[in-house]
PDB file of C-alpha atoms in Angstrom:
ATOM      1  CA  UNK A   1       0.000   0.000   0.000  1.00  0.00           C
ATOM      2  CA  UNK A   2       1.057   3.535  -0.656  1.00  0.00           C
ATOM      3  CA  UNK A   3      -0.687   6.798   0.125  1.00  0.00           C
ATOM      4  CA  UNK A   4       0.131  10.486   0.218  1.00  0.00           C
ATOM      5  CA  UNK A   5      -2.930  11.875   1.988  1.00  0.00           C
ATOM      6  CA  UNK A   6      -4.481  14.794   0.104  1.00  0.00           C
ATOM      7  CA  UNK A   7      -4.045  14.901  -3.655  1.00  0.00           C
ATOM      8  CA  UNK A   8      -1.670  17.430  -5.191  1.00  0.00           C
ATOM      9  CA  UNK A   9      -3.093  20.890  -5.741  1.00  0.00           C
ATOM     10  CA  UNK A  10      -3.443  21.830  -9.383  1.00  0.00           C
ATOM     11  CA  UNK A  11      -3.330  18.235 -10.578  1.00  0.00           C
ATOM     12  CA  UNK A  12      -4.448  17.525 -14.129  1.00  0.00           C
ATOM     13  CA  UNK A  13      -7.691  15.905 -15.190  1.00  0.00           C
ATOM     14  CA  UNK A  14     -10.075  17.851 -12.956  1.00  0.00           C
ATOM     15  CA  UNK A  15     -13.771  17.425 -13.498  1.00  0.00           C
ATOM     16  CA  UNK A  16     -15.430  20.623 -14.712  1.00  0.00           C
ATOM     17  CA  UNK A  17     -18.431  19.770 -12.543  1.00  0.00           C
ATOM     18  CA  UNK A  18     -16.296  20.424  -9.445  1.00  0.00           C
ATOM     19  CA  UNK A  19     -17.717  23.770  -8.311  1.00  0.00           C
ATOM     20  CA  UNK A  20     -17.215  24.644  -4.654  1.00  0.00           C
ATOM     21  CA  UNK A  21     -20.709  23.611  -3.576  1.00  0.00           C
ATOM     22  CA  UNK A  22     -21.046  20.713  -1.142  1.00  0.00           C
ATOM     23  CA  UNK A  23     -20.188  17.643  -3.247  1.00  0.00           C
ATOM     24  CA  UNK A  24     -22.708  14.823  -3.327  1.00  0.00           C
ATOM     25  CA  UNK A  25     -20.255  12.234  -1.996  1.00  0.00           C
ATOM     26  CA  UNK A  26     -18.409  14.465   0.466  1.00  0.00           C
ATOM     27  CA  UNK A  27     -16.479  12.431   3.021  1.00  0.00           C
ATOM     28  CA  UNK A  28     -17.572   9.047   1.666  1.00  0.00           C
ATOM     29  CA  UNK A  29     -14.918   6.403   1.082  1.00  0.00           C
ATOM     30  CA  UNK A  30     -14.982   4.689  -2.321  1.00  0.00           C
ATOM     31  CA  UNK A  31     -12.922   1.664  -3.345  1.00  0.00           C
ATOM     32  CA  UNK A  32     -12.304   1.220  -7.082  1.00  0.00           C
ATOM     33  CA  UNK A  33     -10.604  -1.878  -8.476  1.00  0.00           C
ATOM     34  CA  UNK A  34      -8.883  -1.771 -11.849  1.00  0.00           C
ATOM     35  CA  UNK A  35      -8.192   1.899 -11.118  1.00  0.00           C
ATOM     36  CA  UNK A  36      -4.937   2.277 -13.069  1.00  0.00           C
ATOM     37  CA  UNK A  37      -6.540   3.142 -16.400  1.00  0.00           C
ATOM     38  CA  UNK A  38      -9.730   3.390 -18.426  1.00  0.00           C
ATOM     39  CA  UNK A  39     -13.091   3.289 -16.667  1.00  0.00           C
ATOM     40  CA  UNK A  40     -11.529   2.817 -13.235  1.00  0.00           C
ATOM     41  CA  UNK A  41      -9.174   5.773 -13.568  1.00  0.00           C
ATOM     42  CA  UNK A  42     -11.784   8.242 -14.797  1.00  0.00           C
ATOM     43  CA  UNK A  43     -14.344   6.992 -12.300  1.00  0.00           C
ATOM     44  CA  UNK A  44     -11.865   7.603  -9.471  1.00  0.00           C
ATOM     45  CA  UNK A  45     -11.293  11.152 -10.700  1.00  0.00           C
ATOM     46  CA  UNK A  46     -14.987  11.936 -10.958  1.00  0.00           C
ATOM     47  CA  UNK A  47     -15.802  10.434  -7.570  1.00  0.00           C
ATOM     48  CA  UNK A  48     -12.961  12.434  -6.055  1.00  0.00           C
ATOM     49  CA  UNK A  49     -14.343  15.596  -7.675  1.00  0.00           C
ATOM     50  CA  UNK A  50     -17.601  14.929  -5.867  1.00  0.00           C
ATOM     51  CA  UNK A  51     -15.912  14.792  -2.483  1.00  0.00           C
ATOM     52  CA  UNK A  52     -15.174  11.076  -2.078  1.00  0.00           C
ATOM     53  CA  UNK A  53     -11.995   9.739  -0.540  1.00  0.00           C
ATOM     54  CA  UNK A  54     -10.509   7.075  -2.805  1.00  0.00           C
ATOM     55  CA  UNK A  55      -8.883   3.705  -2.279  1.00  0.00           C
ATOM     56  CA  UNK A  56      -7.417   2.588  -5.600  1.00  0.00           C
ATOM     57  CA  UNK A  57      -6.694  -1.104  -6.207  1.00  0.00           C
ATOM     58  CA  UNK A  58      -4.883  -2.632  -9.168  1.00  0.00           C
ATOM     59  CA  UNK A  59      -1.750  -4.266 -10.470  1.00  0.00           C
ATOM     60  CA  UNK A  60       0.124  -1.312 -11.987  1.00  0.00           C
ATOM     61  CA  UNK A  61       1.723   0.441  -9.031  1.00  0.00           C
ATOM     62  CA  UNK A  62       3.215   3.327 -11.004  1.00  0.00           C
ATOM     63  CA  UNK A  63      -0.052   4.013 -12.823  1.00  0.00           C
ATOM     64  CA  UNK A  64      -2.008   3.858  -9.569  1.00  0.00           C
ATOM     65  CA  UNK A  65       0.395   6.355  -8.022  1.00  0.00           C
ATOM     66  CA  UNK A  66      -0.100   8.645 -11.022  1.00  0.00           C
ATOM     67  CA  UNK A  67      -3.886   8.457 -10.705  1.00  0.00           C
ATOM     68  CA  UNK A  68      -3.710   9.033  -6.957  1.00  0.00           C
ATOM     69  CA  UNK A  69      -1.666  12.179  -7.499  1.00  0.00           C
ATOM     70  CA  UNK A  70      -4.308  13.617  -9.823  1.00  0.00           C
ATOM     71  CA  UNK A  71      -7.223  13.324  -7.408  1.00  0.00           C
ATOM     72  CA  UNK A  72      -8.697  16.179  -5.435  1.00  0.00           C
ATOM     73  CA  UNK A  73      -8.636  14.932  -1.910  1.00  0.00           C
ATOM     74  CA  UNK A  74      -7.474  12.095   0.284  1.00  0.00           C
ATOM     75  CA  UNK A  75      -6.487   8.952  -1.591  1.00  0.00           C
ATOM     76  CA  UNK A  76      -4.258   5.910  -1.349  1.00  0.00           C
ATOM     77  CA  UNK A  77      -3.469   2.968  -3.575  1.00  0.00           C
ATOM     78  CA  UNK A  78      -2.893  -0.749  -3.090  1.00  0.00           C
ATOM     79  CA  UNK A  79      -1.191  -3.248  -5.404  1.00  0.00           C
ATOM     80  CA  UNK A  80      -3.244  -6.449  -5.268  1.00  0.00           C
ATOM     81  CA  UNK A  81      -4.582  -9.325  -7.336  1.00  0.00           C
ATOM     82  CA  UNK A  82      -8.372  -9.239  -7.113  1.00  0.00           C
ATOM     83  CA  UNK A  83      -8.454 -13.033  -7.400  1.00  0.00           C
ATOM     84  CA  UNK A  84      -6.211 -13.464  -4.334  1.00  0.00           C
ATOM     85  CA  UNK A  85      -8.557 -13.758  -1.345  1.00  0.00           C
ATOM     86  CA  UNK A  86      -5.812 -13.301   1.247  1.00  0.00           C
ATOM     87  CA  UNK A  87      -4.438 -10.220  -0.507  1.00  0.00           C
ATOM     88  CA  UNK A  88      -7.876  -8.635  -0.866  1.00  0.00           C
ATOM     89  CA  UNK A  89      -8.722  -9.346   2.784  1.00  0.00           C
ATOM     90  CA  UNK A  90      -5.504  -7.543   3.706  1.00  0.00           C
ATOM     91  CA  UNK A  91      -6.403  -4.622   1.445  1.00  0.00           C
ATOM     92  CA  UNK A  92      -9.874  -4.381   2.992  1.00  0.00           C
ATOM     93  CA  UNK A  93      -8.390  -4.309   6.480  1.00  0.00           C
ATOM     94  CA  UNK A  94      -5.832  -1.671   5.539  1.00  0.00           C
ATOM     95  CA  UNK A  95      -8.425   0.493   3.790  1.00  0.00           C
ATOM     96  CA  UNK A  96     -10.548   0.333   6.940  1.00  0.00           C
ATOM     97  CA  UNK A  97      -7.587   1.314   9.085  1.00  0.00           C
ATOM     98  CA  UNK A  98      -6.627   4.150   6.759  1.00  0.00           C
ATOM     99  CA  UNK A  99     -10.040   5.711   6.161  1.00  0.00           C
ATOM    100  CA  UNK A 100     -12.144   4.404   9.048  1.00  0.00           C
ATOM    101  CA  UNK A 101     -15.003   3.204   6.832  1.00  0.00           C
ATOM    102  CA  UNK A 102     -16.004   2.049   3.345  1.00  0.00           C
ATOM    103  CA  UNK A 103     -19.170   3.419   1.732  1.00  0.00           C
ATOM    104  CA  UNK A 104     -18.833   2.462  -1.950  1.00  0.00           C
ATOM    105  CA  UNK A 105     -17.076  -0.417  -3.705  1.00  0.00           C
ATOM    106  CA  UNK A 106     -16.821  -0.535  -7.491  1.00  0.00           C
ATOM    107  CA  UNK A 107     -15.813  -3.978  -8.777  1.00  0.00           C
ATOM    108  CA  UNK A 108     -14.408  -2.799 -12.084  1.00  0.00           C
ATOM    109  CA  UNK A 109     -11.239  -4.855 -12.641  1.00  0.00           C
ATOM    110  CA  UNK A 110     -11.446  -6.927 -15.801  1.00  0.00           C
ATOM    111  CA  UNK A 111      -9.561  -8.453 -18.717  1.00  0.00           C
ATOM    112  CA  UNK A 112     -10.669  -9.663 -22.137  1.00  0.00           C
ATOM    113  CA  UNK A 113      -9.788 -12.235 -24.768  1.00  0.00           C
ATOM    114  CA  UNK A 114     -10.923 -12.368 -28.387  1.00  0.00           C
ATOM    115  CA  UNK A 115     -10.883 -15.106 -30.998  1.00  0.00           C
ATOM    116  CA  UNK A 116     -12.362 -18.542 -31.727  1.00  0.00           C
ATOM    117  CA  UNK A 117     -12.988 -20.662 -28.649  1.00  0.00           C
ATOM    118  CA  UNK A 118     -11.516 -23.792 -30.208  1.00  0.00           C
ATOM    119  CA  UNK A 119      -8.171 -22.103 -30.836  1.00  0.00           C
ATOM    120  CA  UNK A 120      -8.015 -20.002 -27.687  1.00  0.00           C
ATOM    121  CA  UNK A 121      -5.286 -20.363 -25.094  1.00  0.00           C
ATOM    122  CA  UNK A 122      -6.981 -22.326 -22.274  1.00  0.00           C
ATOM    123  CA  UNK A 123      -5.006 -20.467 -19.593  1.00  0.00           C
ATOM    124  CA  UNK A 124      -5.940 -17.053 -20.997  1.00  0.00           C
ATOM    125  CA  UNK A 125      -9.586 -18.127 -21.370  1.00  0.00           C
ATOM    126  CA  UNK A 126      -9.691 -19.252 -17.752  1.00  0.00           C
ATOM    127  CA  UNK A 127      -7.978 -16.067 -16.592  1.00  0.00           C
ATOM    128  CA  UNK A 128     -10.814 -13.957 -18.024  1.00  0.00           C
ATOM    129  CA  UNK A 129     -13.310 -15.945 -15.948  1.00  0.00           C
ATOM    130  CA  UNK A 130     -11.024 -15.813 -12.932  1.00  0.00           C
ATOM    131  CA  UNK A 131     -10.511 -12.042 -12.965  1.00  0.00           C
ATOM    132  CA  UNK A 132     -13.904 -10.869 -14.153  1.00  0.00           C
ATOM    133  CA  UNK A 133     -16.132 -13.253 -12.194  1.00  0.00           C
ATOM    134  CA  UNK A 134     -14.165 -14.775  -9.332  1.00  0.00           C
ATOM    135  CA  UNK A 135     -12.174 -11.582  -8.772  1.00  0.00           C
ATOM    136  CA  UNK A 136     -15.406  -9.604  -8.460  1.00  0.00           C
ATOM    137  CA  UNK A 137     -16.744 -12.052  -5.889  1.00  0.00           C
ATOM    138  CA  UNK A 138     -13.462 -12.005  -3.955  1.00  0.00           C
ATOM    139  CA  UNK A 139     -13.585  -8.203  -3.914  1.00  0.00           C
ATOM    140  CA  UNK A 140     -17.144  -8.157  -2.626  1.00  0.00           C
ATOM    141  CA  UNK A 141     -16.455 -10.803   0.010  1.00  0.00           C
ATOM    142  CA  UNK A 142     -13.499  -8.811   1.332  1.00  0.00           C
ATOM    143  CA  UNK A 143     -15.409  -5.531   1.639  1.00  0.00           C
ATOM    144  CA  UNK A 144     -18.914  -6.789   2.475  1.00  0.00           C
ATOM    145  CA  UNK A 145     -18.507  -6.497   6.277  1.00  0.00           C
ATOM    146  CA  UNK A 146     -17.526  -2.839   5.894  1.00  0.00           C
ATOM    147  CA  UNK A 147     -20.443  -2.191   3.531  1.00  0.00           C
ATOM    148  CA  UNK A 148     -22.848  -3.789   5.997  1.00  0.00           C
ATOM    149  CA  UNK A 149     -21.489  -1.550   8.741  1.00  0.00           C
ATOM    150  CA  UNK A 150     -21.887   1.607   6.632  1.00  0.00           C
ATOM    151  CA  UNK A 151     -25.078   0.460   4.855  1.00  0.00           C
ATOM    152  CA  UNK A 152     -23.091   1.137   1.716  1.00  0.00           C
ATOM    153  CA  UNK A 153     -23.312   0.405  -1.986  1.00  0.00           C
ATOM    154  CA  UNK A 154     -21.571  -2.025  -4.332  1.00  0.00           C
ATOM    155  CA  UNK A 155     -21.482  -1.370  -8.077  1.00  0.00           C
ATOM    156  CA  UNK A 156     -20.570  -4.382 -10.176  1.00  0.00           C
ATOM    157  CA  UNK A 157     -19.379  -3.485 -13.669  1.00  0.00           C
ATOM    158  CA  UNK A 158     -20.898  -5.781 -16.285  1.00  0.00           C
ATOM    159  CA  UNK A 159     -21.298  -5.192 -20.016  1.00  0.00           C
ATOM    160  CA  UNK A 160     -23.415  -5.411 -23.121  1.00  0.00           C
ATOM    161  CA  UNK A 161     -21.726  -8.837 -23.243  1.00  0.00           C
ATOM    162  CA  UNK A 162     -23.973  -9.906 -20.354  1.00  0.00           C
ATOM    163  CA  UNK A 163     -27.078  -9.118 -22.391  1.00  0.00           C
ATOM    164  CA  UNK A 164     -26.286 -10.592 -25.777  1.00  0.00           C
ATOM    165  CA  UNK A 165     -24.082 -13.389 -27.139  1.00  0.00           C
ATOM    166  CA  UNK A 166     -21.209 -12.479 -29.418  1.00  0.00           C
ATOM    167  CA  UNK A 167     -18.997 -14.791 -31.504  1.00  0.00           C
ATOM    168  CA  UNK A 168     -15.282 -14.692 -30.687  1.00  0.00           C
ATOM    169  CA  UNK A 169     -16.028 -13.484 -27.132  1.00  0.00           C
ATOM    170  CA  UNK A 170     -16.944 -16.679 -25.268  1.00  0.00           C
ATOM    171  CA  UNK A 171     -14.843 -15.993 -22.165  1.00  0.00           C
ATOM    172  CA  UNK A 172     -15.827 -12.347 -21.831  1.00  0.00           C
ATOM    173  CA  UNK A 173     -19.551 -12.975 -22.378  1.00  0.00           C
ATOM    174  CA  UNK A 174     -19.521 -15.889 -19.928  1.00  0.00           C
ATOM    175  CA  UNK A 175     -17.740 -13.827 -17.284  1.00  0.00           C
ATOM    176  CA  UNK A 176     -20.007 -10.791 -17.623  1.00  0.00           C
ATOM    177  CA  UNK A 177     -23.169 -12.889 -17.657  1.00  0.00           C
ATOM    178  CA  UNK A 178     -21.829 -14.508 -14.515  1.00  0.00           C
ATOM    179  CA  UNK A 179     -21.164 -11.278 -12.626  1.00  0.00           C
ATOM    180  CA  UNK A 180     -24.588  -9.945 -13.596  1.00  0.00           C
ATOM    181  CA  UNK A 181     -26.326 -13.004 -12.140  1.00  0.00           C
ATOM    182  CA  UNK A 182     -24.080 -13.025  -9.082  1.00  0.00           C
ATOM    183  CA  UNK A 183     -24.763  -9.331  -8.366  1.00  0.00           C
ATOM    184  CA  UNK A 184     -28.527  -9.804  -8.679  1.00  0.00           C
ATOM    185  CA  UNK A 185     -28.340 -12.690  -6.196  1.00  0.00           C
ATOM    186  CA  UNK A 186     -26.182 -10.683  -3.802  1.00  0.00           C
ATOM    187  CA  UNK A 187     -28.640  -7.763  -3.917  1.00  0.00           C
ATOM    188  CA  UNK A 188     -31.412 -10.096  -2.785  1.00  0.00           C
ATOM    189  CA  UNK A 189     -29.252 -11.414   0.055  1.00  0.00           C
ATOM    190  CA  UNK A 190     -28.001  -8.152   1.562  1.00  0.00           C
ATOM    191  CA  UNK A 191     -30.745  -5.636   0.846  1.00  0.00           C
ATOM    192  CA  UNK A 192     -32.341  -6.169   4.258  1.00  0.00           C
ATOM    193  CA  UNK A 193     -29.021  -5.141   5.805  1.00  0.00           C
ATOM    194  CA  UNK A 194     -29.146  -1.780   4.080  1.00  0.00           C
ATOM    195  CA  UNK A 195     -26.534  -2.622   1.440  1.00  0.00           C
ATOM    196  CA  UNK A 196     -27.344  -1.584  -2.130  1.00  0.00           C
ATOM    197  CA  UNK A 197     -26.013  -3.582  -5.086  1.00  0.00           C
ATOM    198  CA  UNK A 198     -26.038  -2.241  -8.620  1.00  0.00           C
ATOM    199  CA  UNK A 199     -25.000  -3.589 -12.012  1.00  0.00           C
ATOM    200  CA  UNK A 200     -23.361  -1.222 -14.499  1.00  0.00           C
ATOM    201  CA  UNK A 201     -23.757  -2.112 -18.180  1.00  0.00           C
ATOM    202  CA  UNK A 202     -21.269  -0.625 -20.650  1.00  0.00           C
ATOM    203  CA  UNK A 203     -21.140  -0.970 -24.414  1.00  0.00           C
ATOM    204  CA  UNK A 204     -17.955  -0.678 -26.480  1.00  0.00           C
ATOM    205  CA  UNK A 205     -16.214   2.198 -24.689  1.00  0.00           C
ATOM    206  CA  UNK A 206     -13.047   4.028 -25.697  1.00  0.00           C
ATOM    207  CA  UNK A 207     -10.610   2.319 -23.322  1.00  0.00           C
ATOM    208  CA  UNK A 208      -7.268   0.555 -23.637  1.00  0.00           C
ATOM    209  CA  UNK A 209      -9.119  -2.772 -23.606  1.00  0.00           C
ATOM    210  CA  UNK A 210     -11.285  -1.919 -26.617  1.00  0.00           C
ATOM    211  CA  UNK A 211      -8.410  -0.260 -28.461  1.00  0.00           C
ATOM    212  CA  UNK A 212      -6.320  -3.357 -27.817  1.00  0.00           C
ATOM    213  CA  UNK A 213      -9.046  -5.594 -29.264  1.00  0.00           C
ATOM    214  CA  UNK A 214      -9.281  -3.306 -32.289  1.00  0.00           C
ATOM    215  CA  UNK A 215      -5.592  -3.862 -33.031  1.00  0.00           C
ATOM    216  CA  UNK A 216      -6.702  -7.222 -34.431  1.00  0.00           C
ATOM    217  CA  UNK A 217      -8.082  -6.214 -37.823  1.00  0.00           C
ATOM    218  CA  UNK A 218     -10.255  -9.327 -38.075  1.00  0.00           C
ATOM    219  CA  UNK A 219     -11.975  -8.676 -34.759  1.00  0.00           C
ATOM    220  CA  UNK A 220     -12.336  -4.994 -35.590  1.00  0.00           C
ATOM    221  CA  UNK A 221     -13.947  -5.821 -38.931  1.00  0.00           C
ATOM    222  CA  UNK A 222     -16.460  -8.187 -37.375  1.00  0.00           C
ATOM    223  CA  UNK A 223     -17.423  -5.642 -34.705  1.00  0.00           C
ATOM    224  CA  UNK A 224     -17.882  -2.967 -37.356  1.00  0.00           C
ATOM    225  CA  UNK A 225     -20.462  -5.212 -39.062  1.00  0.00           C
ATOM    226  CA  UNK A 226     -22.636  -5.541 -35.958  1.00  0.00           C
ATOM    227  CA  UNK A 227     -26.042  -3.839 -36.158  1.00  0.00           C
ATOM    228  CA  UNK A 228     -26.198  -0.188 -35.103  1.00  0.00           C
ATOM    229  CA  UNK A 229     -25.844   1.028 -32.350  1.00  0.00           C
ATOM    230  CA  UNK A 230     -23.878  -1.964 -31.054  1.00  0.00           C
ATOM    231  CA  UNK A 231     -21.093  -1.364 -33.606  1.00  0.00           C
ATOM    232  CA  UNK A 232     -20.115   2.045 -32.240  1.00  0.00           C
ATOM    233  CA  UNK A 233     -17.317   2.913 -29.822  1.00  0.00           C
ATOM    234  CA  UNK A 234     -18.629   5.331 -27.216  1.00  0.00           C
ATOM    235  CA  UNK A 235     -16.597   8.083 -25.510  1.00  0.00           C
ATOM    236  CA  UNK A 236     -15.442   7.285 -22.002  1.00  0.00           C
ATOM    237  CA  UNK A 237     -16.541  10.482 -20.262  1.00  0.00           C
ATOM    238  CA  UNK A 238     -20.346  10.286 -20.703  1.00  0.00           C
ATOM    239  CA  UNK A 239     -20.343   6.584 -19.812  1.00  0.00           C
ATOM    240  CA  UNK A 240     -18.478   7.227 -16.572  1.00  0.00           C
ATOM    241  CA  UNK A 241     -20.768  10.174 -15.795  1.00  0.00           C
ATOM    242  CA  UNK A 242     -23.696   7.759 -15.859  1.00  0.00           C
ATOM    243  CA  UNK A 243     -21.859   5.371 -13.522  1.00  0.00           C
ATOM    244  CA  UNK A 244     -21.217   8.228 -11.088  1.00  0.00           C
ATOM    245  CA  UNK A 245     -24.880   9.242 -11.196  1.00  0.00           C
ATOM    246  CA  UNK A 246     -25.832   5.621 -10.515  1.00  0.00           C
ATOM    247  CA  UNK A 247     -23.529   5.516  -7.501  1.00  0.00           C
ATOM    248  CA  UNK A 248     -25.020   8.723  -6.136  1.00  0.00           C
ATOM    249  CA  UNK A 249     -28.549   7.292  -6.528  1.00  0.00           C
ATOM    250  CA  UNK A 250     -27.552   3.763  -5.390  1.00  0.00           C
ATOM    251  CA  UNK A 251     -29.166   2.471  -8.591  1.00  0.00           C
ATOM    252  CA  UNK A 252     -29.916  -1.205  -9.110  1.00  0.00           C
ATOM    253  CA  UNK A 253     -29.052  -0.853 -12.817  1.00  0.00           C
ATOM    254  CA  UNK A 254     -26.895   1.682 -14.645  1.00  0.00           C
ATOM    255  CA  UNK A 255     -26.840   1.779 -18.452  1.00  0.00           C
ATOM    256  CA  UNK A 256     -24.084   3.579 -20.324  1.00  0.00           C
ATOM    257  CA  UNK A 257     -25.122   4.473 -22.962  1.00  0.00           C
ATOM    258  CA  UNK A 258     -28.833   4.771 -22.199  1.00  0.00           C
ATOM    259  CA  UNK A 259     -30.016   2.575 -25.109  1.00  0.00           C
ATOM    260  CA  UNK A 260     -28.699  -0.509 -23.306  1.00  0.00           C
ATOM    261  CA  UNK A 261     -31.763  -0.353 -21.069  1.00  0.00           C
ATOM    262  CA  UNK A 262     -33.867  -1.383 -24.071  1.00  0.00           C
ATOM    263  CA  UNK A 263     -31.772  -4.516 -24.530  1.00  0.00           C
ATOM    264  CA  UNK A 264     -33.227  -5.939 -21.314  1.00  0.00           C
ATOM    265  CA  UNK A 265     -36.674  -6.214 -22.884  1.00  0.00           C
ATOM    266  CA  UNK A 266     -35.473  -8.186 -25.907  1.00  0.00           C
ATOM    267  CA  UNK A 267     -32.499 -10.118 -24.532  1.00  0.00           C
ATOM    268  CA  UNK A 268     -34.273 -13.480 -24.563  1.00  0.00           C
ATOM    269  CA  UNK A 269     -34.750 -13.237 -28.340  1.00  0.00           C
ATOM    270  CA  UNK A 270     -31.238 -12.060 -29.198  1.00  0.00           C
ATOM    271  CA  UNK A 271     -29.563 -15.491 -29.556  1.00  0.00           C
ATOM    272  CA  UNK A 272     -32.175 -16.448 -32.162  1.00  0.00           C
ATOM    273  CA  UNK A 273     -32.098 -13.090 -33.927  1.00  0.00           C
ATOM    274  CA  UNK A 274     -28.301 -12.970 -34.082  1.00  0.00           C
ATOM    275  CA  UNK A 275     -27.890 -16.606 -35.126  1.00  0.00           C
ATOM    276  CA  UNK A 276     -28.105 -16.081 -38.930  1.00  0.00           C
ATOM    277  CA  UNK A 277     -25.815 -13.043 -38.752  1.00  0.00           C
ATOM    278  CA  UNK A 278     -23.242 -14.948 -36.714  1.00  0.00           C
ATOM    279  CA  UNK A 279     -23.240 -17.965 -39.028  1.00  0.00           C
ATOM    280  CA  UNK A 280     -22.783 -15.771 -42.101  1.00  0.00           C
ATOM    281  CA  UNK A 281     -19.999 -13.718 -40.543  1.00  0.00           C
ATOM    282  CA  UNK A 282     -18.121 -16.684 -39.134  1.00  0.00           C
ATOM    283  CA  UNK A 283     -18.223 -18.429 -42.509  1.00  0.00           C
ATOM    284  CA  UNK A 284     -16.796 -15.290 -44.109  1.00  0.00           C
ATOM    285  CA  UNK A 285     -14.147 -14.669 -41.438  1.00  0.00           C
ATOM    286  CA  UNK A 286     -13.022 -18.203 -40.645  1.00  0.00           C
ATOM    287  CA  UNK A 287     -10.062 -18.319 -43.100  1.00  0.00           C
ATOM    288  CA  UNK A 288      -8.624 -15.183 -41.457  1.00  0.00           C
ATOM    289  CA  UNK A 289      -9.104 -16.545 -37.941  1.00  0.00           C
ATOM    290  CA  UNK A 290      -7.548 -19.972 -38.355  1.00  0.00           C
ATOM    291  CA  UNK A 291      -4.273 -20.774 -36.616  1.00  0.00           C
ATOM    292  CA  UNK A 292      -4.019 -17.589 -34.546  1.00  0.00           C
ATOM    293  CA  UNK A 293      -3.631 -17.955 -30.790  1.00  0.00           C
ATOM    294  CA  UNK A 294      -4.374 -14.749 -28.882  1.00  0.00           C
ATOM    295  CA  UNK A 295      -3.617 -13.577 -25.376  1.00  0.00           C
ATOM    296  CA  UNK A 296      -5.341 -11.030 -23.170  1.00  0.00           C
ATOM    297  CA  UNK A 297      -5.981  -7.785 -25.030  1.00  0.00           C
ATOM    298  CA  UNK A 298      -4.864  -4.234 -24.320  1.00  0.00           C
ATOM    299  CA  UNK A 299      -2.477  -2.641 -21.870  1.00  0.00           C
ATOM    300  CA  UNK A 300      -4.409  -4.006 -18.903  1.00  0.00           C
ATOM    301  CA  UNK A 301      -4.172  -7.537 -20.262  1.00  0.00           C
ATOM    302  CA  UNK A 302      -0.437  -7.135 -20.797  1.00  0.00           C
ATOM    303  CA  UNK A 303      -0.046  -5.846 -17.250  1.00  0.00           C
ATOM    304  CA  UNK A 304      -1.961  -8.837 -15.895  1.00  0.00           C
ATOM    305  CA  UNK A 305       0.207 -11.293 -17.798  1.00  0.00           C
ATOM    306  CA  UNK A 306       3.403  -9.498 -16.752  1.00  0.00           C
ATOM    307  CA  UNK A 307       2.400  -9.361 -13.094  1.00  0.00           C
ATOM    308  CA  UNK A 308       1.468 -13.034 -13.012  1.00  0.00           C
ATOM    309  CA  UNK A 309       4.759 -13.914 -14.695  1.00  0.00           C
ATOM    310  CA  UNK A 310       6.705 -11.863 -12.178  1.00  0.00           C
ATOM    311  CA  UNK A 311       4.760 -13.415  -9.310  1.00  0.00           C
ATOM    312  CA  UNK A 312       5.489 -16.917 -10.580  1.00  0.00           C
ATOM    313  CA  UNK A 313       9.180 -16.057 -10.784  1.00  0.00           C
ATOM    314  CA  UNK A 314       9.226 -14.731  -7.227  1.00  0.00           C
ATOM    315  CA  UNK A 315       7.380 -17.798  -5.916  1.00  0.00           C
ATOM    316  CA  UNK A 316       9.881 -20.025  -7.686  1.00  0.00           C
ATOM    317  CA  UNK A 317      12.619 -18.193  -5.815  1.00  0.00           C
ATOM    318  CA  UNK A 318      10.809 -18.665  -2.502  1.00  0.00           C
ATOM    319  CA  UNK A 319       8.492 -15.645  -2.413  1.00  0.00           C
ATOM    320  CA  UNK A 320       5.034 -15.899  -0.888  1.00  0.00           C
ATOM    321  CA  UNK A 321       1.892 -16.584  -2.902  1.00  0.00           C
ATOM    322  CA  UNK A 322       0.412 -13.214  -1.960  1.00  0.00           C
ATOM    323  CA  UNK A 323       2.801 -11.468  -4.320  1.00  0.00           C
ATOM    324  CA  UNK A 324       0.985 -12.455  -7.507  1.00  0.00           C
ATOM    325  CA  UNK A 325      -0.418  -9.713  -9.714  1.00  0.00           C
ATOM    326  CA  UNK A 326      -4.017  -9.035 -10.690  1.00  0.00           C
ATOM    327  CA  UNK A 327      -6.336  -6.876 -12.733  1.00  0.00           C
TER     328      UNK A 327
END
């Protein structure tokens, strides 16, 4: 763990909505996993601009330190693997000691893998499930006692991938469908204790993960041929603004962009509707896909693979298991 107390004055990236009036989340403590970049980074900035104190969790220590230094108020960061129950229990205890309470937890950490299931790297496929689904549950388990004490709020980040099937995304769709179902179940379990649980649905958003997937021209071409508006890449700022508003309202569902709400009404028919499109596109794309093994996409995926490799090396030299990296 590392922390510097109040953020540096005049730091970059300030939210224009920060006005001098009493912020909506003043004094609340928010934990954000996957806070080194993308959705997690901007969400931390916007929550900080609304008066929250931030605990940042991720695997890129230098990036977390950079984000911490650009926040408005009190913040600290922790290097941890969200799939490591012992490490996350330690983080939860240290966050409680540092800030005295936890009011909001955003389970945002995630990785992605693209390509045909039959030719995918089994370890990379399993890692997507491990980080996105199991890591989310480990995060919630670690912080649930603090949320019960504060009658707080957990926001689980899901995806359009939870609502509709997509070829070449078996691991990601399975993981996001899983966290959606898990979060709905958890809401039913802890609501009587005053804990709110929300699910945030994002479409293709301009992050390192999506840009990394788009580096594969075959995957980018197939996504471009999806029906509108699912083929668009949406700017990060408005999507995160909707997540912040959902946190402030303790919403059960947050849709960014707004049209994703309509997908709920038709989701049961989507596998049938998309079937002919998928068969046609896979027949067309299959020669370009054959024989290509892919790893985790984007800078976050690279960081996950590097951290796990470094952790394995340290364990081989006698280091403890708690030193493995995460997302």
